[in-house]
mmCIF file with all atom_site columns, C-alpha atoms and ligand atoms in Angstrom:
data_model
loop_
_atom_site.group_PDB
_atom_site.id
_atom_site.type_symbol
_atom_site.label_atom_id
_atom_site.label_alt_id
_atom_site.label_comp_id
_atom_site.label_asym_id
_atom_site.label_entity_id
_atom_site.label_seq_id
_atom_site.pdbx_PDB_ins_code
_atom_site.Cartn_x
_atom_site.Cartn_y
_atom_site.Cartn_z
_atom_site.occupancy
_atom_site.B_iso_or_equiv
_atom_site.pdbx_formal_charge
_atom_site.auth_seq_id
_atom_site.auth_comp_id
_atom_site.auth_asym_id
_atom_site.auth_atom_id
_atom_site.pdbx_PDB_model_num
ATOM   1   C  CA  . UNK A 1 1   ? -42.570 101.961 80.880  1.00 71.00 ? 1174 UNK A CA  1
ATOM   2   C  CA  . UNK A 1 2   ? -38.783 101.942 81.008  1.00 81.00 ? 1175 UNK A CA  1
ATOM   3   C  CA  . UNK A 1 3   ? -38.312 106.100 80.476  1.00 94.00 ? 1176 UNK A CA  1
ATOM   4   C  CA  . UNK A 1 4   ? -41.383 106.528 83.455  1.00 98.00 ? 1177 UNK A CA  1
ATOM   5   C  CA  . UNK A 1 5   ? -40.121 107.982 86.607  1.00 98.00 ? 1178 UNK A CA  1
ATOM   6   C  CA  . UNK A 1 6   ? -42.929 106.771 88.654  1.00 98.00 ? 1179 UNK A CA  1
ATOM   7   C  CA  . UNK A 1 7   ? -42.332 103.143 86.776  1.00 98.00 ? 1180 UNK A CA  1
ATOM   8   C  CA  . UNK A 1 8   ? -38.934 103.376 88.089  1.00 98.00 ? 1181 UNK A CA  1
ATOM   9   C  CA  . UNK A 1 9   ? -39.803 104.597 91.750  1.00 98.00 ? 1182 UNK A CA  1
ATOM   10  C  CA  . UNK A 1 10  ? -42.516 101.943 92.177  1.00 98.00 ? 1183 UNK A CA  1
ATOM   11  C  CA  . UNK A 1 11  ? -40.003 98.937  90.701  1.00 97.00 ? 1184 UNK A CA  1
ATOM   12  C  CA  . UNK A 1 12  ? -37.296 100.520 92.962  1.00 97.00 ? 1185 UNK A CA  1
ATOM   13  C  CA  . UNK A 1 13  ? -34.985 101.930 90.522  1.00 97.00 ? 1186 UNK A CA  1
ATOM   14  C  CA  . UNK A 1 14  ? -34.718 104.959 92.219  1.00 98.00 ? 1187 UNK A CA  1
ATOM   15  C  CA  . UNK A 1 15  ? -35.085 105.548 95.731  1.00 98.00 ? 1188 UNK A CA  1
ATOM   16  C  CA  . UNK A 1 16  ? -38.439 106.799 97.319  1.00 98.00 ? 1189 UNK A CA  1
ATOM   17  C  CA  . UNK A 1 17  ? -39.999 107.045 100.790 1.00 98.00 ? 1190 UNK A CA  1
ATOM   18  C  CA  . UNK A 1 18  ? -42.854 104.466 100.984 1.00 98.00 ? 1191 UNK A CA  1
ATOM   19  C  CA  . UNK A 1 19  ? -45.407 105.372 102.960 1.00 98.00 ? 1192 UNK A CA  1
ATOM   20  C  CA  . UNK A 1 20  ? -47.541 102.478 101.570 1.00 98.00 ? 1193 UNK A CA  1
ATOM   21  C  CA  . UNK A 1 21  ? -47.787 99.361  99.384  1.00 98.00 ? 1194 UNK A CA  1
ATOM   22  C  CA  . UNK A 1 22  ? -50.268 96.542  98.118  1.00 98.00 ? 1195 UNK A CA  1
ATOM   23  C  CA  . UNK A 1 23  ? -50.945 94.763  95.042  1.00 98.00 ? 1196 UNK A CA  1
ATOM   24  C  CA  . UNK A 1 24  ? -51.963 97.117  93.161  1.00 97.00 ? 1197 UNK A CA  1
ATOM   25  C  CA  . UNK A 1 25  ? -50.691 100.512 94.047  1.00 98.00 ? 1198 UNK A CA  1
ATOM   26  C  CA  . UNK A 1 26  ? -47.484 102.543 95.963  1.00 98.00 ? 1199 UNK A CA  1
ATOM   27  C  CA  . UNK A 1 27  ? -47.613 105.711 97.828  1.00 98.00 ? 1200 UNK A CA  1
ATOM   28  C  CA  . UNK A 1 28  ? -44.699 107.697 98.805  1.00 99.00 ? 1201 UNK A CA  1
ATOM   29  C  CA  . UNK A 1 29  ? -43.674 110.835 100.240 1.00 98.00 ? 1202 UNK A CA  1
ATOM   30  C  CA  . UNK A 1 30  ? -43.713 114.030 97.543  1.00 98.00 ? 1203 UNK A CA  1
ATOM   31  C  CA  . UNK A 1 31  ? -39.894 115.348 97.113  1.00 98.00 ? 1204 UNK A CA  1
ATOM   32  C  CA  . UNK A 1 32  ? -41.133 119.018 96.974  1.00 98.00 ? 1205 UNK A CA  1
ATOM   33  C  CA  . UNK A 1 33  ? -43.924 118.536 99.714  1.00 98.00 ? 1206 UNK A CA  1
ATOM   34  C  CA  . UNK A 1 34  ? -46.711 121.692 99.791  1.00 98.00 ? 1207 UNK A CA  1
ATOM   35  C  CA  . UNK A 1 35  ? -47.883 120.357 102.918 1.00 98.00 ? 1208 UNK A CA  1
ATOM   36  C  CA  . UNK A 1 36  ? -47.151 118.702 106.248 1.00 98.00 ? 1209 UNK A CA  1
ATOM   37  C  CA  . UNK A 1 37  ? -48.191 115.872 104.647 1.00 98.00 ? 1210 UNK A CA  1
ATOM   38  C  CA  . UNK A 1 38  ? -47.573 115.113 100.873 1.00 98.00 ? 1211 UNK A CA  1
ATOM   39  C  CA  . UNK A 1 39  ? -47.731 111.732 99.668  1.00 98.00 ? 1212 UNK A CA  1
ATOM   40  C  CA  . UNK A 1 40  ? -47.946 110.789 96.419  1.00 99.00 ? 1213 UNK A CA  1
ATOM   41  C  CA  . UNK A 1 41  ? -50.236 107.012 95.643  1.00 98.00 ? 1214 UNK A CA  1
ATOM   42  C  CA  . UNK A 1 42  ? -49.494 105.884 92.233  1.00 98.00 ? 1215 UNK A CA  1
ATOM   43  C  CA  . UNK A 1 43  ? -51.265 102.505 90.395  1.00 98.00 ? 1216 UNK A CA  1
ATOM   44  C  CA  . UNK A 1 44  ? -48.197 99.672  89.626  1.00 98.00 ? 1217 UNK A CA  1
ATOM   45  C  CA  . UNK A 1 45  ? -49.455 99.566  86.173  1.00 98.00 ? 1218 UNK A CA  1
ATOM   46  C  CA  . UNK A 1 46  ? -48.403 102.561 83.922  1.00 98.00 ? 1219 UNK A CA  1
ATOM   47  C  CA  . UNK A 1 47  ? -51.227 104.696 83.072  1.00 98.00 ? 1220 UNK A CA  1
ATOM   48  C  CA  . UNK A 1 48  ? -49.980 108.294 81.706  1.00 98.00 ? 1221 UNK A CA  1
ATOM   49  C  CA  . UNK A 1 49  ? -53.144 110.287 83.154  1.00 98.00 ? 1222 UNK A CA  1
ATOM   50  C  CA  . UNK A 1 50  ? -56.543 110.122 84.135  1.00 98.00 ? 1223 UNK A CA  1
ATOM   51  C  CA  . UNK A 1 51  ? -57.298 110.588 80.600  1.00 98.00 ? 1224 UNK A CA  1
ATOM   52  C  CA  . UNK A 1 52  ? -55.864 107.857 79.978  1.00 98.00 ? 1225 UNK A CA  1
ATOM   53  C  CA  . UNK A 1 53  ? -57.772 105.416 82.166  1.00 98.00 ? 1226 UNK A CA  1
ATOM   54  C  CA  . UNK A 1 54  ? -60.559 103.483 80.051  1.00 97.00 ? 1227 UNK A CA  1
ATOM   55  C  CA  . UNK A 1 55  ? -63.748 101.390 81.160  1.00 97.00 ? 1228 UNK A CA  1
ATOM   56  C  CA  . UNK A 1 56  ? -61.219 98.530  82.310  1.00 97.00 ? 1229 UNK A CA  1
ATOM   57  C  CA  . UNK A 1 57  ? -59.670 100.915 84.510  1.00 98.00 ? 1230 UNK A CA  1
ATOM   58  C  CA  . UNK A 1 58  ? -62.588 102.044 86.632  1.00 98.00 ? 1231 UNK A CA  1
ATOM   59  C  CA  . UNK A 1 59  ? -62.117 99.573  89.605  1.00 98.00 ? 1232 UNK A CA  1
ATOM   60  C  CA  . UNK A 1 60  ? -58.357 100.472 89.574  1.00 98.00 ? 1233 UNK A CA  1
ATOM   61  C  CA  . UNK A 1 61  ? -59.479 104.054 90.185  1.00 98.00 ? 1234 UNK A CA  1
ATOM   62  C  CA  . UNK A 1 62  ? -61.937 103.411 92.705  1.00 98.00 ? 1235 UNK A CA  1
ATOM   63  C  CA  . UNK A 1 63  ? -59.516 101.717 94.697  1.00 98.00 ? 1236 UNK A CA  1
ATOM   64  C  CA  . UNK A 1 64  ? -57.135 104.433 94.352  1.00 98.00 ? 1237 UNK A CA  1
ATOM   65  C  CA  . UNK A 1 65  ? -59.298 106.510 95.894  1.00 98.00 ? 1238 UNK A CA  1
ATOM   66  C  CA  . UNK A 1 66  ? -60.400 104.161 98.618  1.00 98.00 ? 1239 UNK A CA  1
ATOM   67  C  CA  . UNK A 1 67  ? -56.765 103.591 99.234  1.00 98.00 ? 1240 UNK A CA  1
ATOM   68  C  CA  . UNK A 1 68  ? -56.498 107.273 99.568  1.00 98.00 ? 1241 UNK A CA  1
ATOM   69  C  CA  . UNK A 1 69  ? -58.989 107.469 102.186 1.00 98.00 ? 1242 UNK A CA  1
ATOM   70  C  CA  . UNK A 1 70  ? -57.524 104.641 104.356 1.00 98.00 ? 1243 UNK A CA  1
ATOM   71  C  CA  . UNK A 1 71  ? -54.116 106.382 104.133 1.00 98.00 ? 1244 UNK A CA  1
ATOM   72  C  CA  . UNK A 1 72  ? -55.777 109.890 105.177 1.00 98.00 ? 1245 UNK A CA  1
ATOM   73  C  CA  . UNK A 1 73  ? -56.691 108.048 108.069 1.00 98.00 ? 1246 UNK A CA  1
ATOM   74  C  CA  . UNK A 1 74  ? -53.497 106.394 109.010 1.00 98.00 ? 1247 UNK A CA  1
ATOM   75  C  CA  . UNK A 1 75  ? -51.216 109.660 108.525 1.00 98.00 ? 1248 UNK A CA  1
ATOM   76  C  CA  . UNK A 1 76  ? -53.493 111.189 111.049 1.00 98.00 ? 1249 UNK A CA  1
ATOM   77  C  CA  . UNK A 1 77  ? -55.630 113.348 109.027 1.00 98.00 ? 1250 UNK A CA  1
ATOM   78  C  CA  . UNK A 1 78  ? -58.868 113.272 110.741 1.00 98.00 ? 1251 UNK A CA  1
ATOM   79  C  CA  . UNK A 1 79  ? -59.126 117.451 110.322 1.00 98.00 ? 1252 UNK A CA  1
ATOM   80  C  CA  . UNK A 1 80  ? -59.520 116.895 106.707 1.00 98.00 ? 1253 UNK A CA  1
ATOM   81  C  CA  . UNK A 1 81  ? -57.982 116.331 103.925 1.00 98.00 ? 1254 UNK A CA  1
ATOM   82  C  CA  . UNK A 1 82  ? -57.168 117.152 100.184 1.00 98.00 ? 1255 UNK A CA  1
ATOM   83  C  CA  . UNK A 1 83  ? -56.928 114.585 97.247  1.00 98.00 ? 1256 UNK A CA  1
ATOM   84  C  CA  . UNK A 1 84  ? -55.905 116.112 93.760  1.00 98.00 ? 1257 UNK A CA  1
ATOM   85  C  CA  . UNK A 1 85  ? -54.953 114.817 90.504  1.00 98.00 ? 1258 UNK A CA  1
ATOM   86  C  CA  . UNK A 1 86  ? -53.619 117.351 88.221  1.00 98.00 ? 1259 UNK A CA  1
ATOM   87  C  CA  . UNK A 1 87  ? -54.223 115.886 84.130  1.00 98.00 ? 1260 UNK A CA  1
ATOM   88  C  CA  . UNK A 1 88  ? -52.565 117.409 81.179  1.00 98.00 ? 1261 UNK A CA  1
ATOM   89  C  CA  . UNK A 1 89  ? -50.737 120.400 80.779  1.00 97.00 ? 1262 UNK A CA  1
ATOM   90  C  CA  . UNK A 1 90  ? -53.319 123.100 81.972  1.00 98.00 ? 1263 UNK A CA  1
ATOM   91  C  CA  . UNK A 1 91  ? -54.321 121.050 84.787  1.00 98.00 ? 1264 UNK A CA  1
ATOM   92  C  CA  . UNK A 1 92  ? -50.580 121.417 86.121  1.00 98.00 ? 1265 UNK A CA  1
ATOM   93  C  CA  . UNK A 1 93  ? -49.331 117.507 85.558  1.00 98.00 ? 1266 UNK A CA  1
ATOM   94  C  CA  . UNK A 1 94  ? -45.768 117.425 85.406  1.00 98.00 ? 1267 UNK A CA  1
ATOM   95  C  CA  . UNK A 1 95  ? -45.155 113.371 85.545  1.00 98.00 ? 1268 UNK A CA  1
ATOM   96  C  CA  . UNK A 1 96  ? -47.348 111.300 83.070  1.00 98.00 ? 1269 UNK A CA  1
ATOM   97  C  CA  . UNK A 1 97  ? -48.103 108.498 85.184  1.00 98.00 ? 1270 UNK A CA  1
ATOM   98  C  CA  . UNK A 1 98  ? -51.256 108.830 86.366  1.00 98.00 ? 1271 UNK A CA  1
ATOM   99  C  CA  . UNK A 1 99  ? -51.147 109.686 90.520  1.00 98.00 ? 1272 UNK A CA  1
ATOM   100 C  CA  . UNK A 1 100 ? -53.242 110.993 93.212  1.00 98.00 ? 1273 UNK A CA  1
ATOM   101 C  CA  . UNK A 1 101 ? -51.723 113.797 95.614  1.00 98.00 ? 1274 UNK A CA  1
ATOM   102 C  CA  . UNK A 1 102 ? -52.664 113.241 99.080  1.00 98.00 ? 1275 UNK A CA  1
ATOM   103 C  CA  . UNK A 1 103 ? -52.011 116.297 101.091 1.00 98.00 ? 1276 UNK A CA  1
ATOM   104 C  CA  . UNK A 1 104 ? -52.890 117.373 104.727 1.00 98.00 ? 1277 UNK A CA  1
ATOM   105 C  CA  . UNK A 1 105 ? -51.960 118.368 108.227 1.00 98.00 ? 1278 UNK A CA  1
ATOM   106 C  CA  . UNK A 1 106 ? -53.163 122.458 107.445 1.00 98.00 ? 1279 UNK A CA  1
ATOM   107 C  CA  . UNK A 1 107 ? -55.996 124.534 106.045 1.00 98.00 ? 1280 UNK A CA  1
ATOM   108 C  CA  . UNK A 1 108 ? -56.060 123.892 102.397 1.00 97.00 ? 1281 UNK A CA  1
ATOM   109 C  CA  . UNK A 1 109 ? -57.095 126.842 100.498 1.00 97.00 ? 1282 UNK A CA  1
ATOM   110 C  CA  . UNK A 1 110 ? -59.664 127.540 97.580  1.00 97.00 ? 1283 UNK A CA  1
ATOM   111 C  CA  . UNK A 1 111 ? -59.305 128.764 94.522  1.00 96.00 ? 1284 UNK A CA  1
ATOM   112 C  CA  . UNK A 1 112 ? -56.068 126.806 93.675  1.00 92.00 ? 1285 UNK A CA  1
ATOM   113 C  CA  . UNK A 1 113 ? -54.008 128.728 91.744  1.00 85.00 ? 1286 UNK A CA  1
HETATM 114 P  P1  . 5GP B 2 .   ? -47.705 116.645 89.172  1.00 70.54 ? 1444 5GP B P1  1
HETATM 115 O  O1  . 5GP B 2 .   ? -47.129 118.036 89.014  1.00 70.54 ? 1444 5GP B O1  1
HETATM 116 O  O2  . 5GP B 2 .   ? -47.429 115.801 87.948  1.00 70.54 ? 1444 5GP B O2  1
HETATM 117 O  O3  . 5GP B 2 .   ? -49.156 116.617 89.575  1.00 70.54 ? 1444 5GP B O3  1
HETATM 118 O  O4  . 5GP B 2 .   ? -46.957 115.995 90.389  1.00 70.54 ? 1444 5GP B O4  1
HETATM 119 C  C1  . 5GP B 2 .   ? -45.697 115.442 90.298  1.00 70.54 ? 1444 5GP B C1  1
HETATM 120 C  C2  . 5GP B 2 .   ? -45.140 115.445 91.699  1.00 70.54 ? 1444 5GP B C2  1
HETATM 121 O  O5  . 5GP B 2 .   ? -44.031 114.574 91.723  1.00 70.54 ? 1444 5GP B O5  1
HETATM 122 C  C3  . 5GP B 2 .   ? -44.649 116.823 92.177  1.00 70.54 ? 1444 5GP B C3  1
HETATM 123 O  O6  . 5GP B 2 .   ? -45.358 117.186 93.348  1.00 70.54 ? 1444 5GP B O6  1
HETATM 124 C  C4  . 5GP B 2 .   ? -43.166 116.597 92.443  1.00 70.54 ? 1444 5GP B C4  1
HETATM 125 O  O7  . 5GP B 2 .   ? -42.700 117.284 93.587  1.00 70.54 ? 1444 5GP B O7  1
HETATM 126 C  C5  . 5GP B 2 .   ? -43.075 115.093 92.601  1.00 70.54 ? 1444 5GP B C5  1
HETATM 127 N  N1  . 5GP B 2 .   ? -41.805 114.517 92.190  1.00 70.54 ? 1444 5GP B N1  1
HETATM 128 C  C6  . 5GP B 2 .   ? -41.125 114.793 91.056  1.00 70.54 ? 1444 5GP B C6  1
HETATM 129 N  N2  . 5GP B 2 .   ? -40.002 114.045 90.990  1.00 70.54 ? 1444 5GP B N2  1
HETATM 130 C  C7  . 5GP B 2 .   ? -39.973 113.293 92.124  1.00 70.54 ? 1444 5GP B C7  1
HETATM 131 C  C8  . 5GP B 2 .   ? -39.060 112.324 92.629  1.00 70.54 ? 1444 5GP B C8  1
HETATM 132 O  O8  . 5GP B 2 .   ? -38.042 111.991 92.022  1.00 70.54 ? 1444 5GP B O8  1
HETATM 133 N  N3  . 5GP B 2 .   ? -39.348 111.763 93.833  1.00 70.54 ? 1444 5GP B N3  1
HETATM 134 C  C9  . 5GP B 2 .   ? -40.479 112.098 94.535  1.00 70.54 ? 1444 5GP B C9  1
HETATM 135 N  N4  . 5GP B 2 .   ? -40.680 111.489 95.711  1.00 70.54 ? 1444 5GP B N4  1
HETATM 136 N  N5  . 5GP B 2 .   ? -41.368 113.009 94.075  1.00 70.54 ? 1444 5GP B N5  1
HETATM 137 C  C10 . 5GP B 2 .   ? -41.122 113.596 92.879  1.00 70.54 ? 1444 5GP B C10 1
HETATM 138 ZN ZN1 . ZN  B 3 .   ? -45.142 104.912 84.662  1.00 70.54 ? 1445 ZN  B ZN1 1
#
C-alpha cells in the first residue's frame, strides 16, 4: 500500500525507531508515547484492521501476539503489561494498518477512556 504510513515506516520510507524486526512483522517506538514504554508491532503485509484479518490471517495474528509477549519481556516489563488494538473509528484507530500497541513501565488504568 503505497498511501500507508505504516507501509512506508516498515519499507523504510520514513524514518522510525525499531525496536524489533523478523520476517514477518516490525515494532517501533510510538511518536506520541502514553507510556514509558510505547512501541508500536505492525505485520509487513498491509492489513487495514483487525477487521480486516480473515481465516488466512489467524497464524499471522497469533504470532503478533506471541511476538508481543517476547518483546514485553525484553523491554523489561516483567510488572505487567498492556497490549491494545484500537479497530475502526469508535474503537479510537487512527492509522488503518492493522497494529498492536505495546505499552508499559506504569500502572495502566481501567476503564479506558
Ligand atoms: P491508533 O490511534 O491508530 O491506534 O494508533 C496510531 C499510533 O501511531 C498513535 O499512537 C500515534 O502516536 C502513532 N503514530 C502516528 N504517526 C506516527 C509516525 O509517523 N511515527 C510513529 N513512530 N508513530 C506514529
Ligand atoms: Zn499498510
Amino acid at each position: 500500500m503505497s498511501d500507508c504510513l505504516f507501509c512506508k515506516i516498515v519499507s523504510g520510507a520514513i524514518p522510525s525507531k525499531k525496536v524489533y524486526e523478523d520476517e514477518t512483522s516490525y515494532a517501533f517506538s510510538d511518536i506520541h508515547p502514553q507510556a514509558p514504554t510505547h512501541v508500536l508491532l505492525v505485520p509487513r503485509k498491509h492489513i487495514a484492521s483487525l477487521d480486516h484479518a480473515d481465516a488466512a490471517d489467524t497464524a499471522l495474528l497469533g504470532e503478533l501476539m506471541a511476538t508481543a509477549t517476547k518483546l514485553a519481556a525484553t523491554l523489561g516489563l516483567g510488572k505487567g503489561y498492556r497490549v491494545v488494538i484500537n479497530t475502526g473509528a469508535d474503537g479510537g484507530q487512527t492509522v488503518d494498518h492493522l497494529h498492536l500497541h505495546l505499552l508499559g513501565g506504569r500502572a495502566m488504568s481501567w476503564p479506558p477512556g
